[in-house]
PDB file of C-alpha atoms in Angstrom:
ATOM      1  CA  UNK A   1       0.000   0.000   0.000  1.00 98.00           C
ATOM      2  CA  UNK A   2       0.932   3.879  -0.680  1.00 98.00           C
ATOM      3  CA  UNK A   3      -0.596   7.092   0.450  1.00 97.00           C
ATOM      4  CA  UNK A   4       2.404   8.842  -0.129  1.00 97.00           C
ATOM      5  CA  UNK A   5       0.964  10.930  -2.953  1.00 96.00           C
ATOM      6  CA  UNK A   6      -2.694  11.801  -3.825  1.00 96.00           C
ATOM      7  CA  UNK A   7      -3.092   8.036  -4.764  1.00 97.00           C
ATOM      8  CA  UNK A   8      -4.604   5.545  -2.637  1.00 97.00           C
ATOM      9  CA  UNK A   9      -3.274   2.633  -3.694  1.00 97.00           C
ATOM     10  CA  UNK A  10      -3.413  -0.754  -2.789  1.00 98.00           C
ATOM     11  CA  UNK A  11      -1.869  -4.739  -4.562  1.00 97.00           C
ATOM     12  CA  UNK A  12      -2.144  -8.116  -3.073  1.00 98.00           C
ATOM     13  CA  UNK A  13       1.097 -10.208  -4.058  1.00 96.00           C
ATOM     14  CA  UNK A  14       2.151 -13.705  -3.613  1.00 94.00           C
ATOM     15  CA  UNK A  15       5.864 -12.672  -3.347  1.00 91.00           C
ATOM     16  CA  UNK A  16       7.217 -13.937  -6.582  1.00 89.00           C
ATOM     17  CA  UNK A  17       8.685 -11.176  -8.087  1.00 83.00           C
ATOM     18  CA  UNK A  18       7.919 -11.904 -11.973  1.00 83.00           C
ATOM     19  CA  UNK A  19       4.105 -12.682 -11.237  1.00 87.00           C
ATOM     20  CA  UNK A  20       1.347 -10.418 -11.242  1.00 90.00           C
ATOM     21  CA  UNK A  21      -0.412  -8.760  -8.357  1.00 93.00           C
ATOM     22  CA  UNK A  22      -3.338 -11.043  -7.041  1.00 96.00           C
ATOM     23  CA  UNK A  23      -5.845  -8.273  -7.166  1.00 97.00           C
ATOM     24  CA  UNK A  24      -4.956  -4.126  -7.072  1.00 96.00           C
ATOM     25  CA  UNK A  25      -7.038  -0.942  -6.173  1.00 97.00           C
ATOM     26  CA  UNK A  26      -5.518   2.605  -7.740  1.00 96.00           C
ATOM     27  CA  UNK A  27      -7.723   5.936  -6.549  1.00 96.00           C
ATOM     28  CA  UNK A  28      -6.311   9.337  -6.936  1.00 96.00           C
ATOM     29  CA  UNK A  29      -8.246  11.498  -4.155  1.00 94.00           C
ATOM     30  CA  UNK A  30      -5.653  13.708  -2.219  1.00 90.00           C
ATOM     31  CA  UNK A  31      -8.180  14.903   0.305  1.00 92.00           C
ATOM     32  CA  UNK A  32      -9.517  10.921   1.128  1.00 94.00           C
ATOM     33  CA  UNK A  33      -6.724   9.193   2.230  1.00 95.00           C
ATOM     34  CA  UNK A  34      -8.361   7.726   5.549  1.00 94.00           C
ATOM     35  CA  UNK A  35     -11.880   7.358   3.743  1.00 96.00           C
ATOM     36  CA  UNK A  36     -10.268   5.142   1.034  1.00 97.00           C
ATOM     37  CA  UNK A  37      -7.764   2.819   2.556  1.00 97.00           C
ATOM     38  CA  UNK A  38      -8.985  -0.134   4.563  1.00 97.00           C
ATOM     39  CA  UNK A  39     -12.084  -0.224   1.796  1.00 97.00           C
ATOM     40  CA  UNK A  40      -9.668  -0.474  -0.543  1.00 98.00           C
ATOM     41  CA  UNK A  41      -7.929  -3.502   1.498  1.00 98.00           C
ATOM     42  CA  UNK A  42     -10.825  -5.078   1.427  1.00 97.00           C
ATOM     43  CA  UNK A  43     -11.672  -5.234  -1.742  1.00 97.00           C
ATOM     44  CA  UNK A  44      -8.602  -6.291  -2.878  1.00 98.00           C
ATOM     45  CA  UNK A  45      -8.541  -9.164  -0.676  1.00 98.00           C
ATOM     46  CA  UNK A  46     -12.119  -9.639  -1.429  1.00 98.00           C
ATOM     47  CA  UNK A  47     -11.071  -9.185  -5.534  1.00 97.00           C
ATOM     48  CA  UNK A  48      -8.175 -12.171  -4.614  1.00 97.00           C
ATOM     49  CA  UNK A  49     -10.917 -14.701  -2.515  1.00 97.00           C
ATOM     50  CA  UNK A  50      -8.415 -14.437   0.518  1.00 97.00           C
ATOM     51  CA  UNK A  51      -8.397 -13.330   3.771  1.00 97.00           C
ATOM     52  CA  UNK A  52      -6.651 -10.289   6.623  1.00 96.00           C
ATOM     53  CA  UNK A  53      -5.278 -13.393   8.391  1.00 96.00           C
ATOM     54  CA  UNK A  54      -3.793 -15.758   5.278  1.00 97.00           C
ATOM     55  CA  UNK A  55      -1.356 -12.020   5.132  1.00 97.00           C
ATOM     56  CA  UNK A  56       2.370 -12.909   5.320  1.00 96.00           C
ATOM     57  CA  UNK A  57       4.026  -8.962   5.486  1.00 97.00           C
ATOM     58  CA  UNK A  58       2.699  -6.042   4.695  1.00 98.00           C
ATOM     59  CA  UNK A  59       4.814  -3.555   2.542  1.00 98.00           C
ATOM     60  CA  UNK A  60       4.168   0.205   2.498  1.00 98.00           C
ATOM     61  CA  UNK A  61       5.731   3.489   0.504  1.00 98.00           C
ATOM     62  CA  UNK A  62       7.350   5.239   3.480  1.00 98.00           C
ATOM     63  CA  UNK A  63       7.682   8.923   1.016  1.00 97.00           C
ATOM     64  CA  UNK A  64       8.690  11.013   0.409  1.00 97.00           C
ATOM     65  CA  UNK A  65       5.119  12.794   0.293  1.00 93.00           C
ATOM     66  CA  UNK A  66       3.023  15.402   2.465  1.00 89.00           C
ATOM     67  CA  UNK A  67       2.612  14.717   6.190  1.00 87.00           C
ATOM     68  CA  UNK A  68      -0.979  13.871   6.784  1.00 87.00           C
ATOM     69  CA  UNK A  69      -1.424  11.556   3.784  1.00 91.00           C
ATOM     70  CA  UNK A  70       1.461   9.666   4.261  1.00 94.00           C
ATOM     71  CA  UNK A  71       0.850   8.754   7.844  1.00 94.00           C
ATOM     72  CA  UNK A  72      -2.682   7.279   7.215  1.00 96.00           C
ATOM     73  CA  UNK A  73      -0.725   4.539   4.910  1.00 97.00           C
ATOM     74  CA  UNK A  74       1.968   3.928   7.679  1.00 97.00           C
ATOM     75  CA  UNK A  75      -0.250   3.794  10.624  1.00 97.00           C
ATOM     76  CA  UNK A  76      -2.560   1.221   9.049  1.00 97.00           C
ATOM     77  CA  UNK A  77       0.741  -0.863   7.565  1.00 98.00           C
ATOM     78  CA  UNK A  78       2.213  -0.896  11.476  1.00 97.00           C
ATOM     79  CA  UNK A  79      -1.420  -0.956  12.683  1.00 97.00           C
ATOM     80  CA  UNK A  80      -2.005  -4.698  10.465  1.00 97.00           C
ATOM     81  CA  UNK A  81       1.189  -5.782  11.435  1.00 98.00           C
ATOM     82  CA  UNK A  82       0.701  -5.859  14.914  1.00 97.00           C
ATOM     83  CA  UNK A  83      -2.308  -7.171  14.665  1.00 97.00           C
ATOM     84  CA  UNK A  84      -1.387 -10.220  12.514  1.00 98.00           C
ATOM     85  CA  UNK A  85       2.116 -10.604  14.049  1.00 98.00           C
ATOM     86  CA  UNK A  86       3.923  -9.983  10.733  1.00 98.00           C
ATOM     87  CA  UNK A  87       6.680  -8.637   9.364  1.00 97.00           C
ATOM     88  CA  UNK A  88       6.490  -4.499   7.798  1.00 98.00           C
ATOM     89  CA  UNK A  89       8.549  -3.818   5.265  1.00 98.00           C
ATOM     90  CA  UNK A  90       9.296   0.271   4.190  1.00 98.00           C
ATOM     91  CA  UNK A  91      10.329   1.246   0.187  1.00 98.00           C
ATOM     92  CA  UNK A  92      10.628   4.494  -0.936  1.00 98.00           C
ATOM     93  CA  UNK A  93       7.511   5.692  -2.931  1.00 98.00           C
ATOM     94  CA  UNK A  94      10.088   7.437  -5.554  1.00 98.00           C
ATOM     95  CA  UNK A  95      11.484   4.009  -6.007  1.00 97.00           C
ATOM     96  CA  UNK A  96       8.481   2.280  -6.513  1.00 96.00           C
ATOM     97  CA  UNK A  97       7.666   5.005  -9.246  1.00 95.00           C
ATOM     98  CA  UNK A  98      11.002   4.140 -11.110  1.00 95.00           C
ATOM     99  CA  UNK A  99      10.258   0.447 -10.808  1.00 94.00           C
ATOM    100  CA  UNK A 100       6.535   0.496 -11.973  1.00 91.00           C
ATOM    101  CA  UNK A 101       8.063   2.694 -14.533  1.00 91.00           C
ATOM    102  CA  UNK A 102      10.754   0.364 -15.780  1.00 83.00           C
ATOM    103  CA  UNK A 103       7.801  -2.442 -16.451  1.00 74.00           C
ATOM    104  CA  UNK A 104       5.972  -0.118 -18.151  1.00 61.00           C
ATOM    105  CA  UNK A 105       8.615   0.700 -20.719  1.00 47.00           C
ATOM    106  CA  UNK A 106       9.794   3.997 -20.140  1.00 43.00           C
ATOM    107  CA  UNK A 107      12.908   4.074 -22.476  1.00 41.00           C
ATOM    108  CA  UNK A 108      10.858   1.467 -24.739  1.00 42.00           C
ATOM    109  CA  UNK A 109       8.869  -1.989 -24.972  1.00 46.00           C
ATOM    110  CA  UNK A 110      11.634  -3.510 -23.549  1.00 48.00           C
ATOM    111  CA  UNK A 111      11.879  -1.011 -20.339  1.00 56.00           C
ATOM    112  CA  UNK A 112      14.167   1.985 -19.200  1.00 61.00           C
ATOM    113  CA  UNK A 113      17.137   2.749 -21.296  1.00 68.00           C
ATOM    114  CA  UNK A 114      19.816   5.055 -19.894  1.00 74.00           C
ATOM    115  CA  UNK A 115      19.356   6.806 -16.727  1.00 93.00           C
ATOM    116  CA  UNK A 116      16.160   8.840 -15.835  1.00 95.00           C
ATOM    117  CA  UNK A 117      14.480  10.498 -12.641  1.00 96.00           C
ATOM    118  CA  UNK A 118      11.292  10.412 -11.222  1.00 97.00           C
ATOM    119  CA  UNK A 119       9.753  13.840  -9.655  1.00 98.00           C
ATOM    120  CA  UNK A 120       6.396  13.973  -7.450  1.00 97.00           C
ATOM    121  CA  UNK A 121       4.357  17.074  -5.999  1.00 96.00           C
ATOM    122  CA  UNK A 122       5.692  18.095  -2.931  1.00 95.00           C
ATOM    123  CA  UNK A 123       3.404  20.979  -2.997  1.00 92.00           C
ATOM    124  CA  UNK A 124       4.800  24.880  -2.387  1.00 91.00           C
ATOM    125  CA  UNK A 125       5.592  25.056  -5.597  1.00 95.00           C
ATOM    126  CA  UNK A 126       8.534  22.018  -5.361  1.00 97.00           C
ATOM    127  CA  UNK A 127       9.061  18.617  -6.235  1.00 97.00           C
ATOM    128  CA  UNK A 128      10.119  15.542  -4.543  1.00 98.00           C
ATOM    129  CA  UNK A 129      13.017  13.743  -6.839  1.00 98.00           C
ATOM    130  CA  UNK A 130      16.046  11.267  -7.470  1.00 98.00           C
ATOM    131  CA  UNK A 131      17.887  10.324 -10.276  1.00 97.00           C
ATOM    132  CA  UNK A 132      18.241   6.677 -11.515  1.00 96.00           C
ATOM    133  CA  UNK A 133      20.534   4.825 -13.077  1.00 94.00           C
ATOM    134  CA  UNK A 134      17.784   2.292 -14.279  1.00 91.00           C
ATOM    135  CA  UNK A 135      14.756   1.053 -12.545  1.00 91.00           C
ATOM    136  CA  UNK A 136      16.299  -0.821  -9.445  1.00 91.00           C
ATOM    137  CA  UNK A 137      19.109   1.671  -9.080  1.00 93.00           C
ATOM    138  CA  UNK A 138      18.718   4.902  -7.313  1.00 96.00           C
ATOM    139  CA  UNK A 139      22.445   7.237  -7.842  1.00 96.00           C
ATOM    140  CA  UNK A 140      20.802  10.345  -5.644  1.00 97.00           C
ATOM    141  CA  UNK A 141      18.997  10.836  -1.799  1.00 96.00           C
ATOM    142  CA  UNK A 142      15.523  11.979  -2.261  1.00 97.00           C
ATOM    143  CA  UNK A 143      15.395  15.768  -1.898  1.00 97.00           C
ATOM    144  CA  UNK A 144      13.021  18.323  -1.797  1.00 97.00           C
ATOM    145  CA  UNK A 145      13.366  21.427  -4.139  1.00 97.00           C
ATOM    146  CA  UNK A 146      11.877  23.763  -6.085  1.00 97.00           C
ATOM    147  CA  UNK A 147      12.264  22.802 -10.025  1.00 97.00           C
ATOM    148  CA  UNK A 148      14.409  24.661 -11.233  1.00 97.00           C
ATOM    149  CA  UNK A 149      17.117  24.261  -8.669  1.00 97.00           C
ATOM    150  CA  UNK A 150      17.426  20.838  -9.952  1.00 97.00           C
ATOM    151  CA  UNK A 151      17.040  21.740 -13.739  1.00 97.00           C
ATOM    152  CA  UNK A 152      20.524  20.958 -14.409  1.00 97.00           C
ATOM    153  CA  UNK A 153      20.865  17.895 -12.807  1.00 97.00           C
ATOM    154  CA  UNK A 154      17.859  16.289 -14.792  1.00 97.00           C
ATOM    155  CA  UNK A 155      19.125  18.330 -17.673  1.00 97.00           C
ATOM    156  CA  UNK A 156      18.213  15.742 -20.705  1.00 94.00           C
ATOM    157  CA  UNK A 157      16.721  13.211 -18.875  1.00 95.00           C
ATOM    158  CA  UNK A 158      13.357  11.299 -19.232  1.00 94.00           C
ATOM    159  CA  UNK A 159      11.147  11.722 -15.947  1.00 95.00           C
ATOM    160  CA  UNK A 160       8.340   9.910 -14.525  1.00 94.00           C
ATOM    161  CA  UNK A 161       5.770  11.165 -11.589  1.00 95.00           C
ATOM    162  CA  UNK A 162       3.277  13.691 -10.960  1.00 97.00           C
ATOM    163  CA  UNK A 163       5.707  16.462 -10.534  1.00 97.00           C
ATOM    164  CA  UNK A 164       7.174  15.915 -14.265  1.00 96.00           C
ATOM    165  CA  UNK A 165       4.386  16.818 -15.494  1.00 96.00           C
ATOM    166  CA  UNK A 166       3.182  19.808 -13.455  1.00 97.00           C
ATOM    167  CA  UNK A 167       6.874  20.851 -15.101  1.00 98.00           C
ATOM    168  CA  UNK A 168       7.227  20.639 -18.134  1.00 97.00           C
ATOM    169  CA  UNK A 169      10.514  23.480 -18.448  1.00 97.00           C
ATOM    170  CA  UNK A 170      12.737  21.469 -16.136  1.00 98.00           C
ATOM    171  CA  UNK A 171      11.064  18.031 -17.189  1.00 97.00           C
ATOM    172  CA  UNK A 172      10.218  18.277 -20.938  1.00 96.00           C
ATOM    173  CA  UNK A 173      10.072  14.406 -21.454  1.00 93.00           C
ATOM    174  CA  UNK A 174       7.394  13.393 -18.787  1.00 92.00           C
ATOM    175  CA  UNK A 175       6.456   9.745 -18.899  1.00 90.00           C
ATOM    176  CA  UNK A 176       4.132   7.551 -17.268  1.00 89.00           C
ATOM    177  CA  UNK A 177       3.659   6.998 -13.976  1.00 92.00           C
ATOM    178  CA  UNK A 178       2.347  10.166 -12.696  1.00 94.00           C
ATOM    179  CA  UNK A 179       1.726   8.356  -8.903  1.00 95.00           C
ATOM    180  CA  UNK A 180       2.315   5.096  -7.094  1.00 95.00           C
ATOM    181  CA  UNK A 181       1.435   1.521  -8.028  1.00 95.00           C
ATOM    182  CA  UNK A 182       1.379  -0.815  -4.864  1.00 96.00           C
ATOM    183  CA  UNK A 183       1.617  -4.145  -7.219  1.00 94.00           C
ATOM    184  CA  UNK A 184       5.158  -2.295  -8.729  1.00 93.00           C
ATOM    185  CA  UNK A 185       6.062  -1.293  -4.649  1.00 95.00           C
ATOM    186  CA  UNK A 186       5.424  -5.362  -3.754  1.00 95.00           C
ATOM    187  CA  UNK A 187       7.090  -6.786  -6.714  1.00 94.00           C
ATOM    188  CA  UNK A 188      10.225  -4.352  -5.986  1.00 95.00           C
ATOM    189  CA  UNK A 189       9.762  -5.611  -2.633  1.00 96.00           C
ATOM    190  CA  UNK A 190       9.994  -8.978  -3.517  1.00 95.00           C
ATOM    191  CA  UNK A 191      12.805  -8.350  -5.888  1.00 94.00           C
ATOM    192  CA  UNK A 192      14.529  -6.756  -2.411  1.00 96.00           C
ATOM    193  CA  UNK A 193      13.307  -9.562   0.272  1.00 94.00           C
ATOM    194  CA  UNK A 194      14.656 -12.397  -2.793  1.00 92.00           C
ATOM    195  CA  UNK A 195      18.106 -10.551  -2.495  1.00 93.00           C
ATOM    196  CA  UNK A 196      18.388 -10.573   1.319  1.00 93.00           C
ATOM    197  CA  UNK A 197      16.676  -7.443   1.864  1.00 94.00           C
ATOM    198  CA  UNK A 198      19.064  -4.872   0.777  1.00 92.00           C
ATOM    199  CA  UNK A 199      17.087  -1.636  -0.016  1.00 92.00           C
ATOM    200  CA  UNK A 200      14.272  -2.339   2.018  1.00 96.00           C
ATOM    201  CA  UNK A 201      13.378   0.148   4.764  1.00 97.00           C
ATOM    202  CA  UNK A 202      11.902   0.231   8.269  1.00 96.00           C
ATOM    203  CA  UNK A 203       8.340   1.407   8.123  1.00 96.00           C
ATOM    204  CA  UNK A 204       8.930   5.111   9.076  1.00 95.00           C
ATOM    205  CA  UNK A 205       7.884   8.407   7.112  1.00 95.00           C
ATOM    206  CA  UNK A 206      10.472   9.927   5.367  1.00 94.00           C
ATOM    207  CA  UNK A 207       8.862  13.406   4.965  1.00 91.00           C
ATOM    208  CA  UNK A 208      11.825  15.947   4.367  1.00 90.00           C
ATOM    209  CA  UNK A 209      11.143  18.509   5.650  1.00 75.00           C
ATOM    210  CA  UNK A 210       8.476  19.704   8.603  1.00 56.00           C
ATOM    211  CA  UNK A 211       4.452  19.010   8.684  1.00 51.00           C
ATOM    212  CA  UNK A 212       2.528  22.742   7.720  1.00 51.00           C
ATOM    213  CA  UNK A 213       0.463  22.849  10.852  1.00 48.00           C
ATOM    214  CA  UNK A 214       2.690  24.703  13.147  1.00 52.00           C
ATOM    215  CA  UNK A 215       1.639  25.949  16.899  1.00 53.00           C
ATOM    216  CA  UNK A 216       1.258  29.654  16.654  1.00 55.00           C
ATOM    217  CA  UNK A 217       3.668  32.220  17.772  1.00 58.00           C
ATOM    218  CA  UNK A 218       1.682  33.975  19.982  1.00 58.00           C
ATOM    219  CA  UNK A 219      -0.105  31.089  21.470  1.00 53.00           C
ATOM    220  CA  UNK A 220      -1.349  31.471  24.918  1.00 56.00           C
ATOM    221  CA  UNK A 221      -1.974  29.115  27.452  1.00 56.00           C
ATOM    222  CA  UNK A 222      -4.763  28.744  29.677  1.00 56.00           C
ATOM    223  CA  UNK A 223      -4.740  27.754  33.405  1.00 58.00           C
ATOM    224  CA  UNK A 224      -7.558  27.343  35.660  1.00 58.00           C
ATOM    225  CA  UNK A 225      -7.648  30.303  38.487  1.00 55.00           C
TER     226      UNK A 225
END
């Protein structure tokens, strides 16, 4: 599952990494996040004929995206794990993006040629971004900055997310996708648990920079006489 971006977006997987998801849900509804999730669960296991308990991990995009959305995925990831006694694995949502993007054929039919990056809305007029050296291989930290104080380092390069496309002067060849597919995030997951786990993350929010709600300087407290 992801909320890390105004998708809700949920896969069931049987952890090979070649197969298809089981069942998926994809809604883009930035303001729904906490409406849309565990429905969406449920379908999905409904859509697959299984059930909560027959779960063996739960994996979840961990960001970088905007506070309040992105906790509502990680709080119900931790909240399942607990529950079930299984394992929560983290992946960032930019990498996800790159991988769902290298099975959809970015460079081509045959996938991602050459090296790309992948840029979402981060809001405030900036973009959250990393460069990659092909689908599974991230060269850059993900960062938050405005556009065109990364122009030159995407200078040429193909881009896929949300924030490509909102754009266009620093990111002139936007490609698909704009947000988020959970069955790409568990089949990179796979790919990552497969290989020993390297790349995998612990279920925390990597947000970047500080939540917009902010206690106000003047605020005045208020004590009983």
């Amino acid at each position: 599952m992801d909320t890390a971006s105004p998708a809700v977006t949920v896969a069931l997987h049987d952890g090979d990494p070649a197969a298809p998801a089981l069942a998926a849900s994809h809604q883009v509804d930035a303001r729904r996040h906490g409406e849309l999730l565990l429905p969406a669960v449920d379908r999905v296991l409904a859509g697959a004929g299984r059930e909560l308990g027959e779960l063996t991990g739960v994996v979840v995009g961990v960001g970088p995206g905007p506070y309040t959305g992105l906790r509502v995925g990680l709080v119900t990831a931790e909240v399942l794990g607990m529950t079930l006694g299984i394992p929560v694995y983290g992946v960032c949502t930019l990498d996800g993006i790159a991988y769902a993007a290298g099975r959809t054929g970015l460079g081509g039919a045959g996938g991602i040629e050459g090296p790309f990056a992948v840029a979402t809305d981060a809001r405030r007029k900036e973009v959250y971004w990393a460069r990659y050296e092909d689908a599974r291989a991230r060269v850059t930290e993900p960062a938050v900055d405005r556009p065109a104080d990364v122009a030159e380092q995407v200078a040429g390069l193909p881009a896929a997310g949300a924030g490509a496309e909102l754009y266009p002067e620093v990111f002139p060849d936007a490609r698909p996708p704009a947000h988020p597919h959970a069955a790409a995030l568990a089949a990179l997951a796979a790919e990552r648990l497969a290989a020993g786990g390297a790349g995998l993350l612990p279920p925390r929010p990597l947000y970047l920079r500080r939540p917009d709600a902010q206690v106000p300087a003047a605020y005045k407290s208020v004590t009983p006489r």
